[in-house]
Short mmCIF file of C-alpha atoms in Angstrom, two decimals:
data_model
loop_
_atom_site.label_atom_id
_atom_site.label_comp_id
_atom_site.label_asym_id
_atom_site.label_seq_id
_atom_site.Cartn_x
_atom_site.Cartn_y
_atom_site.Cartn_z
CA MET A 553 2.91 5.65 -18.63
CA GLU A 554 -0.75 5.46 -17.66
CA ASP A 555 -1.84 6.50 -21.17
CA THR A 556 -0.66 3.12 -22.47
CA VAL A 557 -2.49 1.08 -19.84
CA MET A 558 -5.21 -1.22 -21.14
CA PRO A 559 -8.39 -1.51 -19.08
CA TYR A 560 -8.98 -5.21 -18.59
CA ALA A 561 -12.40 -6.64 -17.85
CA LEU A 562 -12.16 -9.92 -15.99
CA PRO A 563 -14.45 -12.63 -17.39
CA GLU A 564 -17.95 -12.49 -15.93
CA VAL A 565 -18.75 -15.84 -14.41
CA GLU A 566 -22.48 -16.22 -13.92
CA ASN A 567 -23.62 -17.06 -10.41
CA HIS A 568 -20.11 -16.76 -8.97
CA SER A 569 -18.84 -14.24 -6.41
CA PHE A 570 -15.21 -14.32 -7.59
CA PHE A 571 -13.07 -15.46 -10.51
CA PHE A 572 -10.61 -18.38 -10.34
CA ILE A 573 -8.40 -19.66 -13.15
CA ASP A 574 -5.66 -22.22 -13.71
CA GLN A 575 -4.01 -20.59 -16.70
CA ARG A 576 -1.59 -22.21 -19.11
CA VAL A 577 -0.70 -19.71 -21.79
CA GLU A 578 1.98 -18.99 -24.36
CA VAL A 579 4.36 -16.28 -23.23
CA SER A 580 3.44 -13.95 -26.09
CA LEU A 581 -0.26 -14.14 -25.23
CA GLU A 582 0.00 -13.15 -21.58
CA ALA A 583 -1.76 -9.86 -20.72
CA LYS A 584 0.15 -6.62 -21.34
CA LEU A 585 0.19 -3.61 -19.01
CA HIS A 586 -3.37 -3.37 -17.67
CA ARG A 587 -5.64 -2.60 -14.72
CA HIS A 588 -8.94 -3.96 -13.43
CA ASP A 589 -11.28 -3.20 -10.56
CA ALA A 590 -10.51 -6.26 -8.43
CA TRP A 591 -7.95 -7.68 -6.04
CA GLU A 592 -5.67 -10.07 -7.92
CA LEU A 593 -4.04 -12.96 -6.05
CA TYR A 594 -1.45 -14.50 -8.35
CA HIS A 595 0.63 -17.66 -7.87
CA VAL A 596 3.35 -18.42 -10.45
CA VAL A 597 3.38 -22.17 -10.96
CA HIS A 598 5.80 -22.36 -13.90
CA GLY A 599 7.87 -19.57 -15.43
CA ARG A 600 9.90 -16.54 -14.43
CA GLY A 601 10.28 -12.98 -15.58
CA THR A 602 9.67 -9.39 -14.52
CA ARG A 603 6.60 -8.01 -12.77
CA MET A 604 5.58 -4.38 -12.96
CA ALA A 605 3.15 -3.26 -10.24
CA GLY A 606 2.42 0.44 -9.98
CA ASP A 607 5.72 2.30 -9.73
CA THR A 608 7.88 -0.80 -9.11
CA VAL A 609 9.53 -3.40 -11.33
CA GLN A 610 10.77 -6.62 -9.72
CA PRO A 611 11.87 -10.06 -10.93
CA PHE A 612 9.65 -13.04 -10.15
CA SER A 613 10.08 -16.79 -10.34
CA ALA A 614 8.08 -19.99 -9.91
CA GLY A 615 6.52 -20.32 -6.48
CA GLU A 616 5.99 -16.60 -5.96
CA VAL A 617 2.67 -15.36 -4.61
CA ALA A 618 1.65 -11.71 -4.93
CA LEU A 619 -1.42 -9.58 -4.27
CA ILE A 620 -2.25 -6.66 -6.57
CA PRO A 621 -4.81 -4.11 -5.25
CA PRO A 622 -7.76 -2.90 -7.35
CA SER A 623 -7.05 -0.42 -10.14
CA MET A 624 -3.25 -0.75 -9.90
CA ILE A 625 -1.50 -0.92 -13.27
CA HIS A 626 0.47 -4.15 -13.56
CA ARG A 627 2.02 -6.68 -15.92
CA TRP A 628 3.56 -10.14 -15.58
CA GLU A 629 6.17 -10.36 -18.35
CA TYR A 630 7.50 -13.91 -18.68
CA ALA A 631 10.92 -14.74 -20.09
CA PRO A 632 10.49 -16.88 -23.25
CA ASP A 633 13.17 -19.32 -22.14
CA SER A 634 11.26 -20.03 -18.92
CA ALA A 635 8.34 -21.65 -20.75
CA ASP A 636 7.73 -25.39 -20.76
CA GLU A 637 8.24 -27.72 -23.74
CA TYR A 638 5.00 -26.43 -25.27
CA GLY A 639 6.08 -22.79 -24.99
CA ARG A 640 3.69 -22.11 -22.12
CA VAL A 641 3.84 -20.71 -18.60
CA ARG A 642 1.34 -21.49 -15.86
CA TYR A 643 -0.22 -19.59 -12.98
CA LEU A 644 -3.18 -19.81 -10.62
CA MET A 645 -5.12 -16.61 -10.11
CA VAL A 646 -8.07 -15.46 -8.02
CA ALA A 647 -9.70 -12.10 -8.67
CA PHE A 648 -12.32 -10.72 -6.30
CA SER A 649 -13.98 -7.38 -5.66
CA HIS A 650 -13.43 -5.41 -2.49
CA SER A 651 -17.19 -5.36 -2.02
CA LEU A 652 -17.02 -9.15 -1.63
CA VAL A 653 -14.60 -8.72 1.28
CA GLU A 654 -16.80 -6.06 2.86
CA ARG A 655 -19.94 -8.18 2.53
CA CYS A 656 -18.24 -11.23 4.01
CA VAL A 657 -16.92 -9.24 6.95
CA GLU A 658 -20.37 -7.76 7.53
CA LEU A 659 -22.21 -11.10 7.36
CA PHE A 660 -19.83 -13.45 9.15
CA PRO A 661 -18.67 -12.57 12.70
CA GLU A 662 -15.95 -15.24 12.56
CA LEU A 663 -14.30 -13.48 9.64
CA ARG A 664 -14.98 -10.04 11.10
CA ASN A 665 -13.15 -11.08 14.28
CA ARG A 666 -10.09 -12.10 12.26
CA LEU A 667 -10.03 -8.91 10.21
CA ALA A 668 -10.99 -6.45 12.95
CA GLY A 669 -8.90 -3.28 12.67
CA VAL A 670 -7.13 -4.42 9.51
CA GLU A 671 -5.94 -1.66 7.16
CA PHE A 672 -6.36 -2.93 3.61
CA PRO A 673 -3.15 -2.32 1.65
CA ALA A 674 -2.89 0.24 -1.11
CA ASP A 675 0.48 -1.25 -2.16
CA ALA A 676 1.11 -4.46 -4.06
CA LEU A 677 2.47 -7.20 -1.77
CA LYS A 678 4.74 -10.19 -2.27
CA PHE A 679 4.18 -12.84 0.38
CA GLY A 680 6.93 -14.41 2.46
CA ARG A 681 7.75 -18.09 2.80
CA GLU A 682 5.13 -19.16 5.35
CA SER A 683 2.21 -17.21 3.90
CA SER A 684 3.16 -18.25 0.35
CA ARG A 685 3.17 -21.89 1.39
CA THR A 686 -0.31 -21.56 2.88
CA ILE A 687 -1.70 -19.65 -0.11
CA ARG A 688 -0.19 -22.06 -2.66
CA LYS A 689 -1.74 -25.00 -0.81
CA VAL A 690 -5.20 -23.41 -0.74
CA LEU A 691 -5.06 -22.38 -4.41
CA SER A 692 -3.93 -25.86 -5.46
CA GLU A 693 -6.82 -27.37 -3.51
CA MET A 694 -9.27 -24.91 -5.08
CA ASN A 695 -8.24 -26.18 -8.50
CA GLY A 696 -9.92 -29.52 -7.81
CA MET A 697 -12.95 -28.19 -5.91
CA ASP A 698 -16.50 -27.43 -6.91
CA ASP A 699 -17.92 -23.93 -6.55
CA LEU A 700 -18.98 -24.31 -2.93
CA GLY A 701 -15.60 -25.75 -1.99
CA ARG A 702 -13.84 -22.78 -3.58
CA LEU A 703 -16.04 -20.35 -1.68
CA SER A 704 -15.14 -22.12 1.55
CA ALA A 705 -11.46 -21.88 0.61
CA MET A 706 -11.83 -18.12 0.08
CA PHE A 707 -12.79 -17.75 3.74
CA ARG A 708 -9.48 -19.41 4.63
CA LEU A 709 -7.54 -17.17 2.25
CA LEU A 710 -8.86 -13.75 3.26
CA PRO A 711 -7.29 -13.64 6.76
CA VAL A 712 -3.95 -14.76 5.33
CA LEU A 713 -4.04 -12.08 2.64
CA PHE A 714 -5.09 -9.17 4.84
CA ALA A 715 -4.09 -10.03 8.42
CA SER A 716 -0.69 -11.64 7.86
CA SER A 717 2.49 -9.62 8.43
CA ASP A 718 4.50 -12.08 6.32
CA HIS A 719 4.80 -9.96 3.20
CA MET A 720 7.04 -7.44 1.43
CA PHE A 721 6.40 -4.28 -0.56
CA ALA A 722 5.99 -4.92 -4.29
CA GLY A 723 4.71 -1.63 -5.72
CA LYS A 724 2.92 1.64 -4.99
CA PRO A 725 0.14 2.95 -7.25
CA VAL A 726 1.46 5.63 -9.60
CA ARG A 727 -1.60 7.79 -8.93
CA ILE A 728 -0.85 7.63 -5.19
CA VAL A 729 2.74 8.76 -5.77
CA ARG A 730 1.50 11.72 -7.79
CA ARG A 731 -1.22 12.58 -5.29
CA MET A 732 1.22 12.43 -2.38
CA GLN A 733 3.58 14.74 -4.26
CA GLN A 734 0.65 17.15 -4.63
CA ILE A 735 -0.21 16.88 -0.94
CA SER A 736 3.41 17.30 0.16
CA ALA A 737 3.79 20.40 -2.01
CA TYR A 738 0.63 21.87 -0.49
CA VAL A 739 1.82 21.18 3.06
CA MET A 740 5.23 22.70 2.34
CA LYS A 741 3.53 25.86 1.09
CA HIS A 742 0.92 26.19 3.85
CA TYR A 743 2.28 24.43 6.96
CA VAL A 744 2.86 27.73 8.81
CA HIS A 745 -0.91 28.24 8.85
CA HIS A 746 -3.82 26.02 9.79
CA ILE A 747 -4.61 23.49 7.05
CA SER A 748 -8.20 22.31 7.20
CA LEU A 749 -9.18 18.85 6.01
CA ASP A 750 -11.76 20.41 3.71
CA ASP A 751 -9.04 22.50 2.05
CA ILE A 752 -6.61 19.63 1.43
CA ALA A 753 -9.44 17.32 0.35
CA ALA A 754 -10.60 19.90 -2.19
CA GLU A 755 -7.00 20.29 -3.38
CA THR A 756 -6.94 16.58 -4.27
CA GLY A 757 -10.44 16.51 -5.72
CA MET A 758 -11.88 14.36 -2.93
CA ASN A 759 -14.49 14.92 -0.28
CA HIS A 760 -13.59 15.14 3.43
CA SER A 761 -14.52 11.56 4.34
CA ALA A 762 -12.96 9.93 1.27
CA PHE A 763 -9.72 11.85 1.74
CA CYS A 764 -9.36 10.88 5.40
CA SER A 765 -9.98 7.21 4.65
CA TRP A 766 -7.63 7.21 1.64
CA PHE A 767 -4.79 9.02 3.41
CA LYS A 768 -4.87 6.78 6.50
CA ARG A 769 -4.91 3.64 4.34
CA CYS A 770 -2.04 4.80 2.15
CA GLN A 771 0.23 6.43 4.74
CA GLY A 772 -0.57 4.57 7.95
CA MET A 773 -1.23 7.86 9.76
CA THR A 774 -3.81 10.62 9.73
CA PHE A 775 -3.26 13.79 7.71
CA SER A 776 -2.99 15.73 10.98
CA GLN A 777 -0.16 13.43 12.10
CA PHE A 778 1.54 13.91 8.73
CA VAL A 779 1.43 17.71 9.06
CA THR A 780 2.67 17.54 12.65
CA ARG A 781 5.62 15.38 11.61
CA TYR A 782 6.51 17.82 8.83
CA ARG A 783 6.36 20.76 11.25
CA LEU A 784 8.57 18.94 13.76
CA ASN A 785 11.12 18.00 11.10
CA THR A 786 11.22 21.66 10.05
CA ALA A 787 11.64 22.70 13.69
CA CYS A 788 14.60 20.30 14.00
CA ARG A 789 16.30 21.88 11.02
CA LEU A 790 15.79 25.37 12.47
CA LEU A 791 17.11 24.29 15.88
CA GLU A 792 20.18 22.83 14.16
CA HIS A 793 20.96 25.57 11.67
CA SER A 794 19.49 28.85 12.94
CA GLN A 795 19.85 31.11 15.93
CA LYS A 796 16.09 31.55 16.36
CA GLY A 797 14.73 31.06 19.86
CA VAL A 798 12.51 28.09 20.68
CA ALA A 799 9.38 30.23 20.93
CA GLU A 800 10.10 31.88 17.59
CA ILE A 801 10.59 28.47 15.98
CA CYS A 802 7.39 27.19 17.54
CA TYR A 803 5.33 29.86 15.77
CA ALA A 804 7.43 29.73 12.61
CA VAL A 805 6.53 26.09 11.96
CA GLY A 806 2.79 26.45 12.55
CA PHE A 807 2.28 25.77 16.26
CA ASN A 808 0.38 28.46 18.12
CA ASP A 809 1.06 27.32 21.68
CA LEU A 810 4.59 26.93 23.10
CA PRO A 811 3.78 24.39 25.86
CA HIS A 812 1.92 22.24 23.32
CA PHE A 813 4.85 22.47 20.89
CA THR A 814 7.25 21.40 23.63
CA ARG A 815 5.07 18.42 24.63
CA VAL A 816 4.69 17.21 21.05
CA PHE A 817 8.40 17.70 20.32
CA ARG A 818 9.40 15.76 23.44
CA LYS A 819 7.02 12.92 22.60
CA GLU A 820 8.48 12.62 19.09
CA THR A 821 12.20 13.03 19.87
CA GLY A 822 12.50 12.10 23.54
CA MET A 823 13.83 15.52 24.49
CA SER A 824 12.76 19.14 24.72
CA PRO A 825 13.52 21.55 21.83
CA SER A 826 16.25 23.26 23.86
CA GLY A 827 17.66 19.88 24.89
CA TYR A 828 17.68 18.80 21.25
CA ARG A 829 19.58 21.94 20.22
CA LYS A 830 22.11 21.44 23.01
CA THR A 831 22.68 17.81 22.05
CA ILE A 832 23.15 18.67 18.38
CA ARG A 833 25.66 21.41 19.17
CA GLU A 834 27.62 19.15 21.49
CA CYS A 835 27.80 16.48 18.79
CA THR A 836 28.57 18.62 15.73
CA ALA A 837 31.74 16.68 15.11
CA VAL A 838 29.90 13.34 15.03
CA GLU A 839 28.25 12.27 11.80
CA GLY A 840 24.90 10.51 11.84
CA PRO A 841 21.14 11.10 11.56
CA SER A 842 19.44 13.53 13.92
CA PRO A 843 16.78 12.28 16.36
CA CYS A 844 14.09 13.81 14.17
CA GLY A 845 15.04 11.80 11.11
CA GLY A 846 15.47 13.09 7.57
#
C-alpha cells in the first residue's frame, strides 16, 4: 500500500507560519493517496465520500471535521454525485508543522498552561459535535481574516485540537501497526527474560529516547507497563489452564520476585494469584471474560 503513496509538498507561503485554504475543486482533481509532514485540519463544507487515514477507511459527509497527524497516508475521495452544480466540492483546510506547536507552547505561557501534559495523538481523529462546531466557526472566521487575524485564530484552535476529549478514532498509521506487530513479537519471544529499553529500541531501529517517547505517545503507556501487562495476561492463562504453582508461574512469566509479582497482580486484577485461580475454578460453568482481560 505504502509504495503507491504520493509525497505531497504543501504550498510554501512566504512569511507565513502555517497554510490555510478555502478549496473549491472538481472531484476528479482532488488529491490522491498522499502524505505530508504537517498536521492537517480538514473541514468538509460541501460533498461526501470516503476517507482513508492510515489503516482505516470511513465515510464522511458535509460538516465533518478531522485531524490527520504528520506523515500519515490519507485520501479524501469524494462521491461525484455529491458535487455542486459546477461539479465541485468544497473544504477548508489548515496545515501546520508540529514545530509550530512546540514553538508556540515554549513562547506563550497561556498556551502552555492549556496544553500542559497533553499527549499529542498519533492517530487520526474525527471531532464530535461540540468541538466540530467550535472548529467550523473558527475556520469560517479565518476565511475572512488577514494574516494576523488568522494567527490569532490558530491560538484559539490549538487547545481545541489537542486538549479536547470530544473526538473519535479515525485511523492508525500503517507504519505504527507494523512496528507494534514487531514489538509484540519480540516481547512474546523474550518476555521470560529481562528486556532492556536499549534492546527493544535497537530492534525497531530507534534510539532509547526516541523509542520511549514514541511508544508512550502511541500506546498511552510506557514500554515497561506494556511488558508487565503481557506477563500478567500470560500468568492469568497459566493460572486458568495449568496446574503450575503460583511461584512457578511467577518465574515462568518473567518476574524474579514472588512478593512483587503478587503485589502487581493484585493491583491489576483486584485479587491475589491464588484468589484469581480459586475464583476461576469456582466459576468454570459461567461464560464471560476473565478479570485479566483478553
